[in-house]
Amino acid sequence: MPEAHRLHASLGWPHLVALGVGAIVGTGILTLIGVGAGKAGPGVMLSFAIAGAICACAALAYAEVATMIPAAGSAYTYSYSTFGELVAWVVGWSLILEYTLVVSAVAVGWSGYAAPLLHVPHALANGPHLGGIANLPAVAIIAIVAGALVYGTRESASVNAALVVVKLLALAMFVALALSAFDGAHFQPLMPYGFARSGAAGHEVGVMAAAAIIFFAFYGFDAIATAAEDAKNPARDLSIGIVGSMILCVIIYMAVAAAAIGARAPADFAASPEPLALILRDIGHPLAARLLALSASIALPTVILAFFFGQSRIFLAMARDGLLPQRLAKVSRRGTPVAVTLFTAVVVAVIAAIFPLDEIAALANAGTLTAFIAVNAAMLMLRRREPTRERPYRAPAAPLVGTVGIAGCLYLLASLPEKTQLYFLGWNLVGLVVYALWGAPRAARARAASAGVSA
């Protein structure tokens, strides 16, 4: 690999655990617990458990494959090594959708907290779909995070770790206060809308309908896998980072969900954009509610940073292979991919500034589920094709884990809203056209040029 395309290894496993927790614990638990409760009632506890179990299978598969293939690009790179270029393109195209929407959506969510505190005029804090001109606070936070990543990977990871602590302390405060108002009657009936997805299009309900949406609240550990080349000891650090952050977040989510439902019936906070703060106000803790909102505005940039980091690494890997312009793969003297980070910043800033994301946010889940299916399949394929290959981390019960992971992701895909499924199909059809007309020919020339240099 050319030196100009090589990343600087500067992260240890504590940084990676913090990166994962920073990506996972964010807008999902702060907002989607209300959405999930509206779709499943108290059964949202089962939705969290199901989504967490499926993500846990994917996390174990990621940990094994990431330590075998410690290169930037996450599921895209694993798919390229295992299944070839076409499958890798589909996975990479899906990851671009996922990461772009997540970064943009979280930036808009952060703006919702920060704009009132900063007294930003309505026209400059909302896109055209809400009667404004552009969401400038969202653009500003994207620019700040991009600057941090350009300045240095280790430095930005250290700031991320500090902000993760702030976020976890706020959630611990919520659990402690909410448990003081716990009422077990709020958990009856457990599944008022049933288990499987049901209801009219656009108004889907049920435990699985909720799981398909709040799945968003769990993923993020895959951002750690994109940091493979940034890790000091990938064989050890990646597995600790991925599995450790996933275990921590499952525990955190189950505790927060149980405390929330115990303190207030799901119908009381299902429609709120700030359900946890609403619960604290309802049980007589307005100051704690304000502190929770303030901590969210301070700590939500950790989610933006983690997914921004992952997006830039996926672009970097695809650019190296020639599927995107190769000039995006250049790395600065500080070991950071400046060009691809700035390119990513422009893309997500435009989306965050002007586009309505409420109807297409579930597309991020569709992209993630596709990537998770690919990683589980890659683990199973490599176990069969290269059984004696060194595996610094071996997933336990790999055939069961991989099969459950694939089946679970397919079930969640089928449980997404019908409109989301159609949008996702359209996105991938466009991607295949781009690949056939642009990506494949340039990738072939890149391989030929690389072969010529090697010779």
PDB file of C-alpha atoms in Angstrom, residues 156-413:
ATOM      1  CA  SER A 156     -10.580  13.215  18.665  1.00  0.00           C
ATOM      2  CA  ALA A 157     -10.955   9.759  20.238  1.00  0.00           C
ATOM      3  CA  SER A 158      -9.811  11.120  23.615  1.00  0.00           C
ATOM      4  CA  VAL A 159     -12.407  13.915  23.480  1.00  0.00           C
ATOM      5  CA  ASN A 160     -14.989  11.308  22.497  1.00  0.00           C
ATOM      6  CA  ALA A 161     -14.146   9.206  25.576  1.00  0.00           C
ATOM      7  CA  ALA A 162     -14.691  12.185  27.882  1.00  0.00           C
ATOM      8  CA  LEU A 163     -18.079  12.989  26.326  1.00  0.00           C
ATOM      9  CA  VAL A 164     -19.155   9.343  26.599  1.00  0.00           C
ATOM     10  CA  VAL A 165     -18.648   9.579  30.375  1.00  0.00           C
ATOM     11  CA  VAL A 166     -20.953  12.627  30.474  1.00  0.00           C
ATOM     12  CA  LYS A 167     -23.629  10.728  28.565  1.00  0.00           C
ATOM     13  CA  LEU A 168     -23.439   7.650  30.775  1.00  0.00           C
ATOM     14  CA  LEU A 169     -23.630   9.706  33.970  1.00  0.00           C
ATOM     15  CA  ALA A 170     -26.804  11.375  32.679  1.00  0.00           C
ATOM     16  CA  LEU A 171     -28.411   8.004  31.927  1.00  0.00           C
ATOM     17  CA  ALA A 172     -27.384   6.674  35.363  1.00  0.00           C
ATOM     18  CA  MET A 173     -29.067   9.690  36.926  1.00  0.00           C
ATOM     19  CA  PHE A 174     -32.241   8.949  34.940  1.00  0.00           C
ATOM     20  CA  VAL A 175     -32.351   5.307  36.036  1.00  0.00           C
ATOM     21  CA  ALA A 176     -31.815   6.187  39.696  1.00  0.00           C
ATOM     22  CA  LEU A 177     -34.588   8.813  39.727  1.00  0.00           C
ATOM     23  CA  ALA A 178     -37.049   6.848  37.569  1.00  0.00           C
ATOM     24  CA  LEU A 179     -36.779   3.742  39.754  1.00  0.00           C
ATOM     25  CA  SER A 180     -38.085   5.788  42.689  1.00  0.00           C
ATOM     26  CA  ALA A 181     -41.441   5.991  40.859  1.00  0.00           C
ATOM     27  CA  PHE A 182     -41.506   2.371  39.644  1.00  0.00           C
ATOM     28  CA  ASP A 183     -44.943   0.762  39.167  1.00  0.00           C
ATOM     29  CA  GLY A 184     -45.095  -2.829  37.895  1.00  0.00           C
ATOM     30  CA  ALA A 185     -48.667  -2.324  36.644  1.00  0.00           C
ATOM     31  CA  HIS A 186     -47.257  -0.367  33.689  1.00  0.00           C
ATOM     32  CA  PHE A 187     -46.019  -3.643  32.185  1.00  0.00           C
ATOM     33  CA  GLN A 188     -49.548  -5.051  31.697  1.00  0.00           C
ATOM     34  CA  PRO A 189     -50.575  -6.104  29.093  1.00  0.00           C
ATOM     35  CA  LEU A 190     -47.089  -6.884  27.864  1.00  0.00           C
ATOM     36  CA  MET A 191     -47.866  -7.053  24.116  1.00  0.00           C
ATOM     37  CA  PRO A 192     -51.026  -5.024  23.410  1.00  0.00           C
ATOM     38  CA  TYR A 193     -50.380  -5.057  19.637  1.00  0.00           C
ATOM     39  CA  GLY A 194     -49.038  -8.601  19.315  1.00  0.00           C
ATOM     40  CA  PHE A 195     -45.625  -9.897  18.349  1.00  0.00           C
ATOM     41  CA  ALA A 196     -45.396  -9.788  14.526  1.00  0.00           C
ATOM     42  CA  ARG A 197     -45.645  -6.613  12.468  1.00  0.00           C
ATOM     43  CA  SER A 198     -49.234  -5.638  11.734  1.00  0.00           C
ATOM     44  CA  GLY A 199     -51.283  -2.551  10.937  1.00  0.00           C
ATOM     45  CA  ALA A 200     -51.713  -0.350   7.891  1.00  0.00           C
ATOM     46  CA  ALA A 201     -48.729   0.836   5.848  1.00  0.00           C
ATOM     47  CA  GLY A 202     -47.125   3.771   7.588  1.00  0.00           C
ATOM     48  CA  HIS A 203     -48.705   2.816  10.928  1.00  0.00           C
ATOM     49  CA  GLU A 204     -47.100  -0.567  11.581  1.00  0.00           C
ATOM     50  CA  VAL A 205     -47.261  -1.869  15.166  1.00  0.00           C
ATOM     51  CA  GLY A 206     -46.140  -4.949  17.106  1.00  0.00           C
ATOM     52  CA  VAL A 207     -43.020  -6.084  18.933  1.00  0.00           C
ATOM     53  CA  MET A 208     -41.139  -6.790  15.692  1.00  0.00           C
ATOM     54  CA  ALA A 209     -42.235  -3.530  14.082  1.00  0.00           C
ATOM     55  CA  ALA A 210     -40.721  -1.755  17.093  1.00  0.00           C
ATOM     56  CA  ALA A 211     -37.587  -3.926  16.986  1.00  0.00           C
ATOM     57  CA  ALA A 212     -37.044  -3.060  13.305  1.00  0.00           C
ATOM     58  CA  ILE A 213     -37.025   0.654  14.168  1.00  0.00           C
ATOM     59  CA  ILE A 214     -35.213   0.675  17.523  1.00  0.00           C
ATOM     60  CA  PHE A 215     -32.545  -1.544  15.987  1.00  0.00           C
ATOM     61  CA  PHE A 216     -31.130   1.892  15.145  1.00  0.00           C
ATOM     62  CA  ALA A 217     -30.448   2.298  18.861  1.00  0.00           C
ATOM     63  CA  PHE A 218     -28.042  -0.654  18.955  1.00  0.00           C
ATOM     64  CA  TYR A 219     -25.790  -0.490  15.964  1.00  0.00           C
ATOM     65  CA  GLY A 220     -22.666   1.549  16.056  1.00  0.00           C
ATOM     66  CA  PHE A 221     -20.157  -1.071  17.148  1.00  0.00           C
ATOM     67  CA  ASP A 222     -19.454  -1.609  13.434  1.00  0.00           C
ATOM     68  CA  ALA A 223     -17.787   1.815  13.504  1.00  0.00           C
ATOM     69  CA  ILE A 224     -15.070   0.142  15.615  1.00  0.00           C
ATOM     70  CA  ALA A 225     -14.353  -2.324  12.831  1.00  0.00           C
ATOM     71  CA  THR A 226     -13.651   0.581  10.476  1.00  0.00           C
ATOM     72  CA  ALA A 227     -10.830   1.574  12.858  1.00  0.00           C
ATOM     73  CA  ALA A 228      -8.823  -1.603  12.243  1.00  0.00           C
ATOM     74  CA  GLU A 229      -5.839   0.238  10.754  1.00  0.00           C
ATOM     75  CA  ASP A 230      -5.972   2.880  13.496  1.00  0.00           C
ATOM     76  CA  ALA A 231      -5.678   0.240  16.268  1.00  0.00           C
ATOM     77  CA  LYS A 232      -2.316  -0.358  17.928  1.00  0.00           C
ATOM     78  CA  ASN A 233      -2.971  -4.093  18.405  1.00  0.00           C
ATOM     79  CA  PRO A 234      -5.896  -5.052  16.098  1.00  0.00           C
ATOM     80  CA  ALA A 235      -5.968  -8.728  17.127  1.00  0.00           C
ATOM     81  CA  ARG A 236      -6.665  -7.807  20.748  1.00  0.00           C
ATOM     82  CA  ASP A 237      -8.105  -4.294  20.628  1.00  0.00           C
ATOM     83  CA  LEU A 238     -10.808  -4.888  17.989  1.00  0.00           C
ATOM     84  CA  SER A 239     -12.375  -7.872  19.742  1.00  0.00           C
ATOM     85  CA  ILE A 240     -12.359  -6.112  23.148  1.00  0.00           C
ATOM     86  CA  GLY A 241     -13.749  -2.930  21.612  1.00  0.00           C
ATOM     87  CA  ILE A 242     -16.574  -4.595  19.670  1.00  0.00           C
ATOM     88  CA  VAL A 243     -17.732  -7.178  22.201  1.00  0.00           C
ATOM     89  CA  GLY A 244     -17.097  -4.951  25.226  1.00  0.00           C
ATOM     90  CA  SER A 245     -19.056  -1.973  23.907  1.00  0.00           C
ATOM     91  CA  MET A 246     -21.952  -4.200  22.840  1.00  0.00           C
ATOM     92  CA  ILE A 247     -22.243  -5.866  26.267  1.00  0.00           C
ATOM     93  CA  LEU A 248     -22.112  -2.502  28.041  1.00  0.00           C
ATOM     94  CA  CYS A 249     -24.780  -1.006  25.797  1.00  0.00           C
ATOM     95  CA  VAL A 250     -27.211  -3.929  26.090  1.00  0.00           C
ATOM     96  CA  ILE A 251     -27.027  -3.596  29.885  1.00  0.00           C
ATOM     97  CA  ILE A 252     -27.506   0.175  29.700  1.00  0.00           C
ATOM     98  CA  TYR A 253     -30.482  -0.039  27.329  1.00  0.00           C
ATOM     99  CA  MET A 254     -32.327  -2.686  29.299  1.00  0.00           C
ATOM    100  CA  ALA A 255     -31.867  -0.714  32.517  1.00  0.00           C
ATOM    101  CA  VAL A 256     -33.058   2.553  30.963  1.00  0.00           C
ATOM    102  CA  ALA A 257     -36.061   0.919  29.244  1.00  0.00           C
ATOM    103  CA  ALA A 258     -37.164  -0.896  32.412  1.00  0.00           C
ATOM    104  CA  ALA A 259     -36.853   2.280  34.483  1.00  0.00           C
ATOM    105  CA  ALA A 260     -38.748   4.355  31.893  1.00  0.00           C
ATOM    106  CA  ILE A 261     -41.692   1.962  31.596  1.00  0.00           C
ATOM    107  CA  GLY A 262     -41.793   1.413  35.341  1.00  0.00           C
ATOM    108  CA  ALA A 263     -41.987   5.169  35.974  1.00  0.00           C
ATOM    109  CA  ARG A 264     -44.642   5.972  33.360  1.00  0.00           C
ATOM    110  CA  ALA A 265     -47.033   3.979  31.168  1.00  0.00           C
ATOM    111  CA  PRO A 266     -45.709   3.773  27.574  1.00  0.00           C
ATOM    112  CA  ALA A 267     -48.624   5.788  26.181  1.00  0.00           C
ATOM    113  CA  ASP A 268     -47.563   8.751  28.329  1.00  0.00           C
ATOM    114  CA  PHE A 269     -44.241   9.250  26.535  1.00  0.00           C
ATOM    115  CA  ALA A 270     -44.671   7.432  23.210  1.00  0.00           C
ATOM    116  CA  ALA A 271     -45.150  10.608  21.141  1.00  0.00           C
ATOM    117  CA  SER A 272     -42.488  12.736  22.853  1.00  0.00           C
ATOM    118  CA  PRO A 273     -39.288  13.726  21.010  1.00  0.00           C
ATOM    119  CA  GLU A 274     -37.566  13.780  24.432  1.00  0.00           C
ATOM    120  CA  PRO A 275     -39.192  10.879  26.313  1.00  0.00           C
ATOM    121  CA  LEU A 276     -36.614  10.531  29.094  1.00  0.00           C
ATOM    122  CA  ALA A 277     -36.682  14.230  29.944  1.00  0.00           C
ATOM    123  CA  LEU A 278     -40.500  14.146  29.851  1.00  0.00           C
ATOM    124  CA  ILE A 279     -40.583  11.254  32.325  1.00  0.00           C
ATOM    125  CA  LEU A 280     -38.292  13.098  34.721  1.00  0.00           C
ATOM    126  CA  ARG A 281     -40.513  16.180  34.607  1.00  0.00           C
ATOM    127  CA  ASP A 282     -43.646  14.094  35.135  1.00  0.00           C
ATOM    128  CA  ILE A 283     -42.255  12.439  38.270  1.00  0.00           C
ATOM    129  CA  GLY A 284     -41.224  15.765  39.775  1.00  0.00           C
ATOM    130  CA  HIS A 285     -37.591  16.278  38.744  1.00  0.00           C
ATOM    131  CA  PRO A 286     -37.557  19.299  36.375  1.00  0.00           C
ATOM    132  CA  LEU A 287     -33.945  20.216  37.156  1.00  0.00           C
ATOM    133  CA  ALA A 288     -32.789  16.666  36.371  1.00  0.00           C
ATOM    134  CA  ALA A 289     -34.779  16.850  33.108  1.00  0.00           C
ATOM    135  CA  ARG A 290     -32.918  20.015  32.124  1.00  0.00           C
ATOM    136  CA  LEU A 291     -29.592  18.430  33.030  1.00  0.00           C
ATOM    137  CA  LEU A 292     -30.434  15.397  30.895  1.00  0.00           C
ATOM    138  CA  ALA A 293     -31.295  17.631  27.932  1.00  0.00           C
ATOM    139  CA  LEU A 294     -28.084  19.621  28.427  1.00  0.00           C
ATOM    140  CA  SER A 295     -25.976  16.465  28.607  1.00  0.00           C
ATOM    141  CA  ALA A 296     -27.610  15.240  25.390  1.00  0.00           C
ATOM    142  CA  SER A 297     -26.670  18.444  23.587  1.00  0.00           C
ATOM    143  CA  ILE A 298     -23.103  18.126  24.881  1.00  0.00           C
ATOM    144  CA  ALA A 299     -22.663  14.391  24.275  1.00  0.00           C
ATOM    145  CA  LEU A 300     -24.614  13.703  21.059  1.00  0.00           C
ATOM    146  CA  PRO A 301     -21.576  14.796  18.997  1.00  0.00           C
ATOM    147  CA  THR A 302     -19.955  11.501  20.113  1.00  0.00           C
ATOM    148  CA  VAL A 303     -22.438   9.686  17.868  1.00  0.00           C
ATOM    149  CA  ILE A 304     -21.670  12.040  14.997  1.00  0.00           C
ATOM    150  CA  LEU A 305     -17.937  11.535  15.540  1.00  0.00           C
ATOM    151  CA  ALA A 306     -18.136   7.728  15.614  1.00  0.00           C
ATOM    152  CA  PHE A 307     -20.256   7.417  12.473  1.00  0.00           C
ATOM    153  CA  PHE A 308     -18.393  10.210  10.703  1.00  0.00           C
ATOM    154  CA  PHE A 309     -15.198   8.296  11.477  1.00  0.00           C
ATOM    155  CA  GLY A 310     -16.682   5.095  10.070  1.00  0.00           C
ATOM    156  CA  GLN A 311     -18.054   6.794   6.947  1.00  0.00           C
ATOM    157  CA  SER A 312     -14.663   8.309   6.087  1.00  0.00           C
ATOM    158  CA  ARG A 313     -12.945   4.912   6.481  1.00  0.00           C
ATOM    159  CA  ILE A 314     -15.462   3.185   4.200  1.00  0.00           C
ATOM    160  CA  PHE A 315     -14.993   5.891   1.557  1.00  0.00           C
ATOM    161  CA  LEU A 316     -11.230   5.458   2.024  1.00  0.00           C
ATOM    162  CA  ALA A 317     -11.366   1.697   1.433  1.00  0.00           C
ATOM    163  CA  MET A 318     -13.597   2.031  -1.643  1.00  0.00           C
ATOM    164  CA  ALA A 319     -11.347   4.780  -3.034  1.00  0.00           C
ATOM    165  CA  ARG A 320      -8.261   2.579  -2.597  1.00  0.00           C
ATOM    166  CA  ASP A 321      -9.978  -0.105  -4.673  1.00  0.00           C
ATOM    167  CA  GLY A 322     -10.843   2.379  -7.418  1.00  0.00           C
ATOM    168  CA  LEU A 323     -14.617   2.183  -6.845  1.00  0.00           C
ATOM    169  CA  LEU A 324     -14.508   5.846  -5.769  1.00  0.00           C
ATOM    170  CA  PRO A 325     -12.031   8.521  -6.945  1.00  0.00           C
ATOM    171  CA  GLN A 326      -8.604   7.412  -5.700  1.00  0.00           C
ATOM    172  CA  ARG A 327      -7.555  10.929  -4.718  1.00  0.00           C
ATOM    173  CA  LEU A 328      -9.945  10.544  -1.783  1.00  0.00           C
ATOM    174  CA  ALA A 329      -7.616   7.893  -0.326  1.00  0.00           C
ATOM    175  CA  LYS A 330      -4.721  10.269   0.368  1.00  0.00           C
ATOM    176  CA  VAL A 331      -3.672  10.455   4.044  1.00  0.00           C
ATOM    177  CA  SER A 332      -2.104  13.552   5.653  1.00  0.00           C
ATOM    178  CA  ARG A 333       1.192  13.719   7.547  1.00  0.00           C
ATOM    179  CA  ARG A 334      -0.811  13.366  10.798  1.00  0.00           C
ATOM    180  CA  GLY A 335      -2.128  10.012   9.554  1.00  0.00           C
ATOM    181  CA  THR A 336      -5.689  11.201   8.828  1.00  0.00           C
ATOM    182  CA  PRO A 337      -7.613  10.932   5.527  1.00  0.00           C
ATOM    183  CA  VAL A 338      -8.206  14.667   5.041  1.00  0.00           C
ATOM    184  CA  ALA A 339      -9.705  14.604   1.544  1.00  0.00           C
ATOM    185  CA  VAL A 340     -12.224  11.870   2.280  1.00  0.00           C
ATOM    186  CA  THR A 341     -13.165  13.463   5.632  1.00  0.00           C
ATOM    187  CA  LEU A 342     -13.850  16.819   3.975  1.00  0.00           C
ATOM    188  CA  PHE A 343     -15.781  15.133   1.159  1.00  0.00           C
ATOM    189  CA  THR A 344     -17.891  13.257   3.722  1.00  0.00           C
ATOM    190  CA  ALA A 345     -18.496  16.498   5.624  1.00  0.00           C
ATOM    191  CA  VAL A 346     -19.865  18.221   2.529  1.00  0.00           C
ATOM    192  CA  VAL A 347     -22.232  15.330   1.717  1.00  0.00           C
ATOM    193  CA  VAL A 348     -23.703  14.948   5.202  1.00  0.00           C
ATOM    194  CA  ALA A 349     -23.850  18.721   5.783  1.00  0.00           C
ATOM    195  CA  VAL A 350     -25.960  19.239   2.659  1.00  0.00           C
ATOM    196  CA  ILE A 351     -28.377  16.512   3.739  1.00  0.00           C
ATOM    197  CA  ALA A 352     -28.570  17.814   7.306  1.00  0.00           C
ATOM    198  CA  ALA A 353     -29.081  21.395   6.135  1.00  0.00           C
ATOM    199  CA  ILE A 354     -31.978  20.971   3.717  1.00  0.00           C
ATOM    200  CA  PHE A 355     -33.457  17.456   3.529  1.00  0.00           C
ATOM    201  CA  PRO A 356     -36.352  16.052   5.600  1.00  0.00           C
ATOM    202  CA  LEU A 357     -35.120  12.824   7.166  1.00  0.00           C
ATOM    203  CA  ASP A 358     -38.145  11.674   9.135  1.00  0.00           C
ATOM    204  CA  GLU A 359     -39.618   9.462   6.390  1.00  0.00           C
ATOM    205  CA  ILE A 360     -36.320   7.917   5.254  1.00  0.00           C
ATOM    206  CA  ALA A 361     -34.462   7.496   8.573  1.00  0.00           C
ATOM    207  CA  ALA A 362     -35.377   3.799   8.642  1.00  0.00           C
ATOM    208  CA  LEU A 363     -33.254   3.436   5.488  1.00  0.00           C
ATOM    209  CA  ALA A 364     -30.238   3.577   7.774  1.00  0.00           C
ATOM    210  CA  ASN A 365     -31.495   0.383   9.407  1.00  0.00           C
ATOM    211  CA  ALA A 366     -31.904  -1.302   6.029  1.00  0.00           C
ATOM    212  CA  GLY A 367     -28.315  -0.483   5.097  1.00  0.00           C
ATOM    213  CA  THR A 368     -27.010  -1.722   8.419  1.00  0.00           C
ATOM    214  CA  LEU A 369     -28.968  -4.968   8.274  1.00  0.00           C
ATOM    215  CA  THR A 370     -27.503  -5.655   4.837  1.00  0.00           C
ATOM    216  CA  ALA A 371     -23.991  -5.141   6.191  1.00  0.00           C
ATOM    217  CA  PHE A 372     -24.670  -7.372   9.198  1.00  0.00           C
ATOM    218  CA  ILE A 373     -25.945 -10.167   6.942  1.00  0.00           C
ATOM    219  CA  ALA A 374     -22.763  -9.883   4.869  1.00  0.00           C
ATOM    220  CA  VAL A 375     -20.461 -10.071   7.912  1.00  0.00           C
ATOM    221  CA  ASN A 376     -22.258 -13.082   9.400  1.00  0.00           C
ATOM    222  CA  ALA A 377     -22.097 -14.790   5.989  1.00  0.00           C
ATOM    223  CA  ALA A 378     -18.399 -13.916   5.659  1.00  0.00           C
ATOM    224  CA  MET A 379     -17.652 -15.498   9.040  1.00  0.00           C
ATOM    225  CA  LEU A 380     -19.452 -18.712   8.052  1.00  0.00           C
ATOM    226  CA  MET A 381     -17.814 -18.798   4.620  1.00  0.00           C
ATOM    227  CA  LEU A 382     -14.308 -18.282   6.022  1.00  0.00           C
ATOM    228  CA  ARG A 383     -14.883 -20.980   8.657  1.00  0.00           C
ATOM    229  CA  ARG A 384     -15.732 -23.408   5.864  1.00  0.00           C
ATOM    230  CA  ARG A 385     -13.243 -22.249   3.233  1.00  0.00           C
ATOM    231  CA  GLU A 386     -10.225 -21.606   5.488  1.00  0.00           C
ATOM    232  CA  PRO A 387     -10.749 -23.644   8.669  1.00  0.00           C
ATOM    233  CA  THR A 388      -7.054 -23.621   9.624  1.00  0.00           C
ATOM    234  CA  ARG A 389      -6.494 -19.893   9.136  1.00  0.00           C
ATOM    235  CA  GLU A 390      -5.338 -18.046  12.249  1.00  0.00           C
ATOM    236  CA  ARG A 391      -8.189 -16.376  14.116  1.00  0.00           C
ATOM    237  CA  PRO A 392      -7.010 -14.046  16.899  1.00  0.00           C
ATOM    238  CA  TYR A 393     -10.625 -14.032  18.113  1.00  0.00           C
ATOM    239  CA  ARG A 394     -12.996 -16.962  17.549  1.00  0.00           C
ATOM    240  CA  ALA A 395     -16.733 -16.390  17.918  1.00  0.00           C
ATOM    241  CA  PRO A 396     -18.319 -19.036  20.178  1.00  0.00           C
ATOM    242  CA  ALA A 397     -20.763 -21.444  18.479  1.00  0.00           C
ATOM    243  CA  ALA A 398     -20.039 -19.778  15.149  1.00  0.00           C
ATOM    244  CA  PRO A 399     -22.533 -21.819  13.046  1.00  0.00           C
ATOM    245  CA  LEU A 400     -25.353 -20.967  15.444  1.00  0.00           C
ATOM    246  CA  VAL A 401     -24.297 -17.345  15.872  1.00  0.00           C
ATOM    247  CA  GLY A 402     -23.970 -16.795  12.125  1.00  0.00           C
ATOM    248  CA  THR A 403     -27.249 -18.494  11.264  1.00  0.00           C
ATOM    249  CA  VAL A 404     -29.214 -16.669  13.959  1.00  0.00           C
ATOM    250  CA  GLY A 405     -27.590 -13.398  12.931  1.00  0.00           C
ATOM    251  CA  ILE A 406     -28.543 -13.804   9.264  1.00  0.00           C
ATOM    252  CA  ALA A 407     -32.082 -15.035   9.987  1.00  0.00           C
ATOM    253  CA  GLY A 408     -32.664 -12.284  12.547  1.00  0.00           C
ATOM    254  CA  CYS A 409     -31.485  -9.540  10.194  1.00  0.00           C
ATOM    255  CA  LEU A 410     -33.690 -10.872   7.388  1.00  0.00           C
ATOM    256  CA  TYR A 411     -36.692 -10.894   9.757  1.00  0.00           C
ATOM    257  CA  LEU A 412     -35.986  -7.311  10.800  1.00  0.00           C
ATOM    258  CA  LEU A 413     -35.679  -6.279   7.136  1.00  0.00           C
TER     259      LEU A 413
END
